[in-house]
Amino acid sequence: SLIFLVRDWSFPYEFSYGADGGAKFLEKRLKVSGNQHEELQNVRKHIHSCFTNISCFLLPHPGLKVATNPNFDGKLKEIDDEFIKNLKILIPWLLSPESLDIKEINGNKITCRGLVEYFKAYIKIYQGEELPHPKSMLQATAEANNLAAVATAKDTYNKKMEEICGGDKPFLAPNDLQTKHLQLKEESVKLFRGVKKMGGEEFSRRYLQQLESEIDELYIQYIKHNDSKNIFHAARTPATLFVVIFITYVIAGVTGFIGLDIIASLCNMIMGLTLITLCTWAYIRYSGEYRELGAVIDQVAAALWDQGSTNEI
């Protein structure tokens, strides 16, 4: 619901104080006429489709003592009786349990995550020194509406992927992981498309692309997380380094036996460096320190592994 609260209403002879007078006043204000600007007409047309109920409450002026006394501290005796009378009507009207509904915009219930997206969108347009135009407000609402749909669909994908290959789940075959990813991605896209959104299909297209891009980024993270559970993947780096040590040891022995001392010395040096690298990698894994160096060693070992696999093929 959207409620317009008009304070200091000075024309009770035209529209009486309270909700009844406010309803008549709002009906007059939201009436579409041909002499209005196109943007103003669009706002009046769209506002009814965005909110289930639109109402208005006309509140009188609190009195001259409130307005002119710099030392006013909120004492009820200094506030005009007509204002207090209508305030006693307004507060229950706003805060009574039967009036507290789940907020909806464009037919969609607003979640905390969605509300954050609306805040972000409105903060952007209110950052300037001038008040935003109606078109800017409408566009910001449409943007927040689409971003909330993106966040909901992305969260759905994330939760279901956590159930499949989360932290406490065992290693999943890469092909099965990809199949689940494609299935859940399609479900998330359907969820996004099924949510009522403002701005039309063309406006929502770029947010659909954003959703697909963010889901693909999440999938890459899940691949890395899943690979870390594979015992053979975890053993790839030490296995590769052991193979290098073994090969250089054999070559050094053969070349030394036939008199190629330079090559033997070079192989011994490579073997020594590889052994030091293996010890360093083991220390990093054990202590958790120098993780950047450990990542470099893993990358080099992975490149050697992939190169060896390619040569075998």
PDB file of N, CA and C in Angstrom, residues 204-280:
ATOM      1  N   SER A 204      14.213  -5.352 -19.307  1.00  0.00           N
ATOM      2  CA  SER A 204      14.646  -6.452 -18.436  1.00  0.00           C
ATOM      3  C   SER A 204      15.728  -7.320 -19.063  1.00  0.00           C
ATOM      4  N   ARG A 205      15.951  -7.161 -20.373  1.00  0.00           N
ATOM      5  CA  ARG A 205      16.890  -8.053 -21.055  1.00  0.00           C
ATOM      6  C   ARG A 205      18.308  -7.930 -20.497  1.00  0.00           C
ATOM      7  N   ARG A 206      18.755  -6.722 -20.239  1.00  0.00           N
ATOM      8  CA  ARG A 206      20.129  -6.552 -19.744  1.00  0.00           C
ATOM      9  C   ARG A 206      20.282  -7.106 -18.327  1.00  0.00           C
ATOM     10  N   TYR A 207      19.191  -7.110 -17.558  1.00  0.00           N
ATOM     11  CA  TYR A 207      19.260  -7.694 -16.217  1.00  0.00           C
ATOM     12  C   TYR A 207      19.275  -9.218 -16.292  1.00  0.00           C
ATOM     13  N   LEU A 208      18.629  -9.765 -17.316  1.00  0.00           N
ATOM     14  CA  LEU A 208      18.707 -11.206 -17.547  1.00  0.00           C
ATOM     15  C   LEU A 208      20.138 -11.605 -17.906  1.00  0.00           C
ATOM     16  N   GLN A 209      20.782 -10.800 -18.747  1.00  0.00           N
ATOM     17  CA  GLN A 209      22.181 -11.057 -19.101  1.00  0.00           C
ATOM     18  C   GLN A 209      23.079 -10.940 -17.869  1.00  0.00           C
ATOM     19  N   GLN A 210      22.788  -9.968 -17.010  1.00  0.00           N
ATOM     20  CA  GLN A 210      23.558  -9.811 -15.771  1.00  0.00           C
ATOM     21  C   GLN A 210      23.403 -11.046 -14.886  1.00  0.00           C
ATOM     22  N   LEU A 211      22.174 -11.564 -14.789  1.00  0.00           N
ATOM     23  CA  LEU A 211      21.924 -12.763 -13.988  1.00  0.00           C
ATOM     24  C   LEU A 211      22.714 -13.950 -14.522  1.00  0.00           C
ATOM     25  N   GLU A 212      22.672 -14.161 -15.826  1.00  0.00           N
ATOM     26  CA  GLU A 212      23.387 -15.285 -16.430  1.00  0.00           C
ATOM     27  C   GLU A 212      24.893 -15.161 -16.208  1.00  0.00           C
ATOM     28  N   SER A 213      25.409 -13.936 -16.326  1.00  0.00           N
ATOM     29  CA  SER A 213      26.842 -13.705 -16.118  1.00  0.00           C
ATOM     30  C   SER A 213      27.244 -13.989 -14.670  1.00  0.00           C
ATOM     31  N   GLU A 214      26.443 -13.537 -13.715  1.00  0.00           N
ATOM     32  CA  GLU A 214      26.763 -13.751 -12.303  1.00  0.00           C
ATOM     33  C   GLU A 214      26.654 -15.229 -11.925  1.00  0.00           C
ATOM     34  N   ILE A 215      25.695 -15.932 -12.520  1.00  0.00           N
ATOM     35  CA  ILE A 215      25.563 -17.370 -12.259  1.00  0.00           C
ATOM     36  C   ILE A 215      26.776 -18.121 -12.804  1.00  0.00           C
ATOM     37  N   ASP A 216      27.247 -17.728 -13.983  1.00  0.00           N
ATOM     38  CA  ASP A 216      28.439 -18.370 -14.562  1.00  0.00           C
ATOM     39  C   ASP A 216      29.667 -18.132 -13.681  1.00  0.00           C
ATOM     40  N   GLU A 217      29.770 -16.942 -13.100  1.00  0.00           N
ATOM     41  CA  GLU A 217      30.886 -16.655 -12.191  1.00  0.00           C
ATOM     42  C   GLU A 217      30.800 -17.524 -10.930  1.00  0.00           C
ATOM     43  N   LEU A 218      29.581 -17.696 -10.424  1.00  0.00           N
ATOM     44  CA  LEU A 218      29.398 -18.571  -9.266  1.00  0.00           C
ATOM     45  C   LEU A 218      29.776 -20.011  -9.602  1.00  0.00           C
ATOM     46  N   TYR A 219      29.422 -20.425 -10.818  1.00  0.00           N
ATOM     47  CA  TYR A 219      29.717 -21.797 -11.246  1.00  0.00           C
ATOM     48  C   TYR A 219      31.225 -22.046 -11.271  1.00  0.00           C
ATOM     49  N   ILE A 220      31.993 -21.063 -11.716  1.00  0.00           N
ATOM     50  CA  ILE A 220      33.459 -21.195 -11.725  1.00  0.00           C
ATOM     51  C   ILE A 220      33.984 -21.400 -10.301  1.00  0.00           C
ATOM     52  N   GLN A 221      33.406 -20.672  -9.350  1.00  0.00           N
ATOM     53  CA  GLN A 221      33.828 -20.832  -7.954  1.00  0.00           C
ATOM     54  C   GLN A 221      33.464 -22.214  -7.418  1.00  0.00           C
ATOM     55  N   TYR A 222      32.297 -22.714  -7.828  1.00  0.00           N
ATOM     56  CA  TYR A 222      31.888 -24.053  -7.386  1.00  0.00           C
ATOM     57  C   TYR A 222      32.777 -25.136  -8.002  1.00  0.00           C
ATOM     58  N   ILE A 223      33.223 -24.910  -9.237  1.00  0.00           N
ATOM     59  CA  ILE A 223      34.150 -25.864  -9.870  1.00  0.00           C
ATOM     60  C   ILE A 223      35.446 -25.949  -9.059  1.00  0.00           C
ATOM     61  N   LYS A 224      35.994 -24.787  -8.690  1.00  0.00           N
ATOM     62  CA  LYS A 224      37.237 -24.764  -7.908  1.00  0.00           C
ATOM     63  C   LYS A 224      37.035 -25.420  -6.543  1.00  0.00           C
ATOM     64  N   HIS A 225      35.891 -25.120  -5.939  1.00  0.00           N
ATOM     65  CA  HIS A 225      35.604 -25.693  -4.619  1.00  0.00           C
ATOM     66  C   HIS A 225      35.444 -27.206  -4.712  1.00  0.00           C
ATOM     67  N   ASN A 226      34.776 -27.657  -5.756  1.00  0.00           N
ATOM     68  CA  ASN A 226      34.570 -29.099  -5.946  1.00  0.00           C
ATOM     69  C   ASN A 226      35.896 -29.805  -6.249  1.00  0.00           C
ATOM     70  N   ASP A 227      36.738 -29.181  -7.063  1.00  0.00           N
ATOM     71  CA  ASP A 227      38.039 -29.777  -7.399  1.00  0.00           C
ATOM     72  C   ASP A 227      38.925 -29.935  -6.168  1.00  0.00           C
ATOM     73  N   SER A 228      38.786 -29.000  -5.223  1.00  0.00           N
ATOM     74  CA  SER A 228      39.625 -29.077  -4.020  1.00  0.00           C
ATOM     75  C   SER A 228      39.292 -30.294  -3.160  1.00  0.00           C
ATOM     76  N   LYS A 229      38.106 -30.892  -3.382  1.00  0.00           N
ATOM     77  CA  LYS A 229      37.716 -32.086  -2.622  1.00  0.00           C
ATOM     78  C   LYS A 229      38.243 -33.369  -3.260  1.00  0.00           C
ATOM     79  N   ASN A 230      38.706 -33.270  -4.499  1.00  0.00           N
ATOM     80  CA  ASN A 230      39.208 -34.443  -5.218  1.00  0.00           C
ATOM     81  C   ASN A 230      40.610 -34.778  -4.718  1.00  0.00           C
ATOM     82  N   ILE A 231      40.769 -35.953  -4.120  1.00  0.00           N
ATOM     83  CA  ILE A 231      42.066 -36.321  -3.541  1.00  0.00           C
ATOM     84  C   ILE A 231      43.161 -36.382  -4.600  1.00  0.00           C
ATOM     85  N   PHE A 232      42.783 -36.804  -5.822  1.00  0.00           N
ATOM     86  CA  PHE A 232      43.775 -36.870  -6.897  1.00  0.00           C
ATOM     87  C   PHE A 232      44.162 -35.473  -7.363  1.00  0.00           C
ATOM     88  N   HIS A 233      43.179 -34.561  -7.353  1.00  0.00           N
ATOM     89  CA  HIS A 233      43.489 -33.180  -7.729  1.00  0.00           C
ATOM     90  C   HIS A 233      44.396 -32.541  -6.684  1.00  0.00           C
ATOM     91  N   ALA A 234      44.134 -32.850  -5.409  1.00  0.00           N
ATOM     92  CA  ALA A 234      44.962 -32.287  -4.338  1.00  0.00           C
ATOM     93  C   ALA A 234      46.386 -32.819  -4.396  1.00  0.00           C
ATOM     94  N   ALA A 235      46.525 -34.071  -4.896  1.00  0.00           N
ATOM     95  CA  ALA A 235      47.856 -34.690  -4.963  1.00  0.00           C
ATOM     96  C   ALA A 235      48.576 -34.383  -6.266  1.00  0.00           C
ATOM     97  N   ARG A 236      47.968 -33.567  -7.126  1.00  0.00           N
ATOM     98  CA  ARG A 236      48.574 -33.316  -8.436  1.00  0.00           C
ATOM     99  C   ARG A 236      49.926 -32.617  -8.311  1.00  0.00           C
ATOM    100  N   THR A 237      49.996 -31.602  -7.462  1.00  0.00           N
ATOM    101  CA  THR A 237      51.249 -30.846  -7.334  1.00  0.00           C
ATOM    102  C   THR A 237      52.397 -31.716  -6.812  1.00  0.00           C
ATOM    103  N   PRO A 238      52.260 -32.421  -5.676  1.00  0.00           N
ATOM    104  CA  PRO A 238      53.392 -33.248  -5.220  1.00  0.00           C
ATOM    105  C   PRO A 238      53.726 -34.373  -6.199  1.00  0.00           C
ATOM    106  N   ALA A 239      52.687 -34.948  -6.854  1.00  0.00           N
ATOM    107  CA  ALA A 239      52.954 -36.017  -7.823  1.00  0.00           C
ATOM    108  C   ALA A 239      53.780 -35.490  -8.991  1.00  0.00           C
ATOM    109  N   THR A 240      53.420 -34.304  -9.475  1.00  0.00           N
ATOM    110  CA  THR A 240      54.157 -33.706 -10.591  1.00  0.00           C
ATOM    111  C   THR A 240      55.605 -33.427 -10.198  1.00  0.00           C
ATOM    112  N   LEU A 241      55.788 -32.872  -8.996  1.00  0.00           N
ATOM    113  CA  LEU A 241      57.146 -32.560  -8.541  1.00  0.00           C
ATOM    114  C   LEU A 241      57.971 -33.837  -8.334  1.00  0.00           C
ATOM    115  N   PHE A 242      57.332 -34.889  -7.833  1.00  0.00           N
ATOM    116  CA  PHE A 242      58.036 -36.167  -7.678  1.00  0.00           C
ATOM    117  C   PHE A 242      58.471 -36.728  -9.031  1.00  0.00           C
ATOM    118  N   VAL A 243      57.590 -36.601 -10.025  1.00  0.00           N
ATOM    119  CA  VAL A 243      57.923 -37.083 -11.371  1.00  0.00           C
ATOM    120  C   VAL A 243      59.119 -36.319 -11.930  1.00  0.00           C
ATOM    121  N   VAL A 244      59.115 -34.984 -11.731  1.00  0.00           N
ATOM    122  CA  VAL A 244      60.239 -34.162 -12.215  1.00  0.00           C
ATOM    123  C   VAL A 244      61.530 -34.583 -11.518  1.00  0.00           C
ATOM    124  N   ILE A 245      61.447 -34.795 -10.207  1.00  0.00           N
ATOM    125  CA  ILE A 245      62.639 -35.224  -9.458  1.00  0.00           C
ATOM    126  C   ILE A 245      63.144 -36.575  -9.973  1.00  0.00           C
ATOM    127  N   PHE A 246      62.217 -37.513 -10.188  1.00  0.00           N
ATOM    128  CA  PHE A 246      62.602 -38.848 -10.646  1.00  0.00           C
ATOM    129  C   PHE A 246      63.237 -38.796 -12.035  1.00  0.00           C
ATOM    130  N   ILE A 247      62.606 -38.033 -12.951  1.00  0.00           N
ATOM    131  CA  ILE A 247      63.125 -37.953 -14.322  1.00  0.00           C
ATOM    132  C   ILE A 247      64.514 -37.315 -14.345  1.00  0.00           C
ATOM    133  N   THR A 248      64.661 -36.200 -13.621  1.00  0.00           N
ATOM    134  CA  THR A 248      65.975 -35.527 -13.606  1.00  0.00           C
ATOM    135  C   THR A 248      67.034 -36.399 -12.928  1.00  0.00           C
ATOM    136  N   TYR A 249      66.628 -37.180 -11.931  1.00  0.00           N
ATOM    137  CA  TYR A 249      67.574 -38.090 -11.264  1.00  0.00           C
ATOM    138  C   TYR A 249      68.065 -39.165 -12.234  1.00  0.00           C
ATOM    139  N   VAL A 250      67.137 -39.739 -13.010  1.00  0.00           N
ATOM    140  CA  VAL A 250      67.509 -40.780 -13.976  1.00  0.00           C
ATOM    141  C   VAL A 250      68.403 -40.200 -15.064  1.00  0.00           C
ATOM    142  N   ILE A 251      67.988 -39.026 -15.596  1.00  0.00           N
ATOM    143  CA  ILE A 251      68.779 -38.404 -16.667  1.00  0.00           C
ATOM    144  C   ILE A 251      70.174 -38.042 -16.164  1.00  0.00           C
ATOM    145  N   ALA A 252      70.244 -37.509 -14.936  1.00  0.00           N
ATOM    146  CA  ALA A 252      71.551 -37.143 -14.363  1.00  0.00           C
ATOM    147  C   ALA A 252      72.446 -38.376 -14.224  1.00  0.00           C
ATOM    148  N   GLY A 253      71.860 -39.495 -13.799  1.00  0.00           N
ATOM    149  CA  GLY A 253      72.650 -40.718 -13.657  1.00  0.00           C
ATOM    150  C   GLY A 253      73.152 -41.247 -14.988  1.00  0.00           C
ATOM    151  N   VAL A 254      72.271 -41.248 -16.006  1.00  0.00           N
ATOM    152  CA  VAL A 254      72.653 -41.762 -17.327  1.00  0.00           C
ATOM    153  C   VAL A 254      73.713 -40.878 -17.965  1.00  0.00           C
ATOM    154  N   THR A 255      73.459 -39.555 -17.965  1.00  0.00           N
ATOM    155  CA  THR A 255      74.410 -38.631 -18.611  1.00  0.00           C
ATOM    156  C   THR A 255      75.745 -38.599 -17.877  1.00  0.00           C
ATOM    157  N   GLY A 256      75.714 -38.752 -16.554  1.00  0.00           N
ATOM    158  CA  GLY A 256      76.974 -38.808 -15.802  1.00  0.00           C
ATOM    159  C   GLY A 256      77.750 -40.073 -16.120  1.00  0.00           C
ATOM    160  N   PHE A 257      77.035 -41.170 -16.344  1.00  0.00           N
ATOM    161  CA  PHE A 257      77.689 -42.448 -16.650  1.00  0.00           C
ATOM    162  C   PHE A 257      78.389 -42.420 -17.996  1.00  0.00           C
ATOM    163  N   ILE A 258      77.762 -41.702 -18.983  1.00  0.00           N
ATOM    164  CA  ILE A 258      78.363 -41.665 -20.324  1.00  0.00           C
ATOM    165  C   ILE A 258      79.294 -40.472 -20.498  1.00  0.00           C
ATOM    166  N   GLY A 259      79.496 -39.692 -19.453  1.00  0.00           N
ATOM    167  CA  GLY A 259      80.480 -38.620 -19.507  1.00  0.00           C
ATOM    168  C   GLY A 259      79.948 -37.247 -19.857  1.00  0.00           C
ATOM    169  N   LEU A 260      78.642 -37.070 -19.934  1.00  0.00           N
ATOM    170  CA  LEU A 260      78.069 -35.736 -20.207  1.00  0.00           C
ATOM    171  C   LEU A 260      77.843 -35.025 -18.871  1.00  0.00           C
ATOM    172  N   ASP A 261      78.945 -34.562 -18.299  1.00  0.00           N
ATOM    173  CA  ASP A 261      78.883 -33.997 -16.944  1.00  0.00           C
ATOM    174  C   ASP A 261      78.083 -32.695 -16.872  1.00  0.00           C
ATOM    175  N   ILE A 262      78.143 -31.895 -17.936  1.00  0.00           N
ATOM    176  CA  ILE A 262      77.420 -30.606 -17.913  1.00  0.00           C
ATOM    177  C   ILE A 262      75.916 -30.856 -17.797  1.00  0.00           C
ATOM    178  N   ILE A 263      75.410 -31.782 -18.629  1.00  0.00           N
ATOM    179  CA  ILE A 263      73.974 -32.093 -18.591  1.00  0.00           C
ATOM    180  C   ILE A 263      73.617 -32.733 -17.252  1.00  0.00           C
ATOM    181  N   ALA A 264      74.499 -33.593 -16.758  1.00  0.00           N
ATOM    182  CA  ALA A 264      74.250 -34.230 -15.458  1.00  0.00           C
ATOM    183  C   ALA A 264      74.164 -33.188 -14.351  1.00  0.00           C
ATOM    184  N   SER A 265      75.081 -32.206 -14.394  1.00  0.00           N
ATOM    185  CA  SER A 265      75.068 -31.139 -13.375  1.00  0.00           C
ATOM    186  C   SER A 265      73.794 -30.304 -13.467  1.00  0.00           C
ATOM    187  N   LEU A 266      73.373 -30.016 -14.718  1.00  0.00           N
ATOM    188  CA  LEU A 266      72.144 -29.241 -14.919  1.00  0.00           C
ATOM    189  C   LEU A 266      70.934 -29.999 -14.362  1.00  0.00           C
ATOM    190  N   CYS A 267      70.876 -31.301 -14.632  1.00  0.00           N
ATOM    191  CA  CYS A 267      69.764 -32.115 -14.123  1.00  0.00           C
ATOM    192  C   CYS A 267      69.787 -32.179 -12.594  1.00  0.00           C
ATOM    193  N   ASN A 268      70.985 -32.296 -12.032  1.00  0.00           N
ATOM    194  CA  ASN A 268      71.095 -32.311 -10.571  1.00  0.00           C
ATOM    195  C   ASN A 268      70.616 -30.991  -9.961  1.00  0.00           C
ATOM    196  N   MET A 269      70.928 -29.877 -10.648  1.00  0.00           N
ATOM    197  CA  MET A 269      70.490 -28.569 -10.158  1.00  0.00           C
ATOM    198  C   MET A 269      68.961 -28.463 -10.207  1.00  0.00           C
ATOM    199  N   ILE A 270      68.384 -28.915 -11.351  1.00  0.00           N
ATOM    200  CA  ILE A 270      66.918 -28.888 -11.483  1.00  0.00           C
ATOM    201  C   ILE A 270      66.280 -29.785 -10.427  1.00  0.00           C
ATOM    202  N   MET A 271      66.885 -30.958 -10.196  1.00  0.00           N
ATOM    203  CA  MET A 271      66.358 -31.878  -9.190  1.00  0.00           C
ATOM    204  C   MET A 271      66.402 -31.244  -7.798  1.00  0.00           C
ATOM    205  N   GLY A 272      67.505 -30.562  -7.496  1.00  0.00           N
ATOM    206  CA  GLY A 272      67.632 -29.901  -6.199  1.00  0.00           C
ATOM    207  C   GLY A 272      66.609 -28.796  -6.014  1.00  0.00           C
ATOM    208  N   LEU A 273      66.441 -27.966  -7.059  1.00  0.00           N
ATOM    209  CA  LEU A 273      65.450 -26.885  -6.989  1.00  0.00           C
ATOM    210  C   LEU A 273      64.036 -27.438  -6.838  1.00  0.00           C
ATOM    211  N   THR A 274      63.755 -28.526  -7.554  1.00  0.00           N
ATOM    212  CA  THR A 274      62.423 -29.136  -7.470  1.00  0.00           C
ATOM    213  C   THR A 274      62.179 -29.707  -6.082  1.00  0.00           C
ATOM    214  N   LEU A 275      63.221 -30.302  -5.498  1.00  0.00           N
ATOM    215  CA  LEU A 275      63.096 -30.845  -4.144  1.00  0.00           C
ATOM    216  C   LEU A 275      62.830 -29.726  -3.135  1.00  0.00           C
ATOM    217  N   ILE A 276      63.539 -28.605  -3.311  1.00  0.00           N
ATOM    218  CA  ILE A 276      63.307 -27.444  -2.434  1.00  0.00           C
ATOM    219  C   ILE A 276      61.879 -26.924  -2.616  1.00  0.00           C
ATOM    220  N   THR A 277      61.425 -26.896  -3.882  1.00  0.00           N
ATOM    221  CA  THR A 277      60.058 -26.444  -4.172  1.00  0.00           C
ATOM    222  C   THR A 277      59.032 -27.351  -3.511  1.00  0.00           C
ATOM    223  N   LEU A 278      59.273 -28.666  -3.561  1.00  0.00           N
ATOM    224  CA  LEU A 278      58.361 -29.627  -2.935  1.00  0.00           C
ATOM    225  C   LEU A 278      58.302 -29.421  -1.426  1.00  0.00           C
ATOM    226  N   CYS A 279      59.461 -29.219  -0.807  1.00  0.00           N
ATOM    227  CA  CYS A 279      59.499 -28.978   0.639  1.00  0.00           C
ATOM    228  C   CYS A 279      58.784 -27.673   0.996  1.00  0.00           C
ATOM    229  N   THR A 280      58.999 -26.646   0.158  1.00  0.00           N
ATOM    230  CA  THR A 280      58.333 -25.358   0.376  1.00  0.00           C
ATOM    231  C   THR A 280      56.821 -25.512   0.277  1.00  0.00           C
TER     232      THR A 280
END
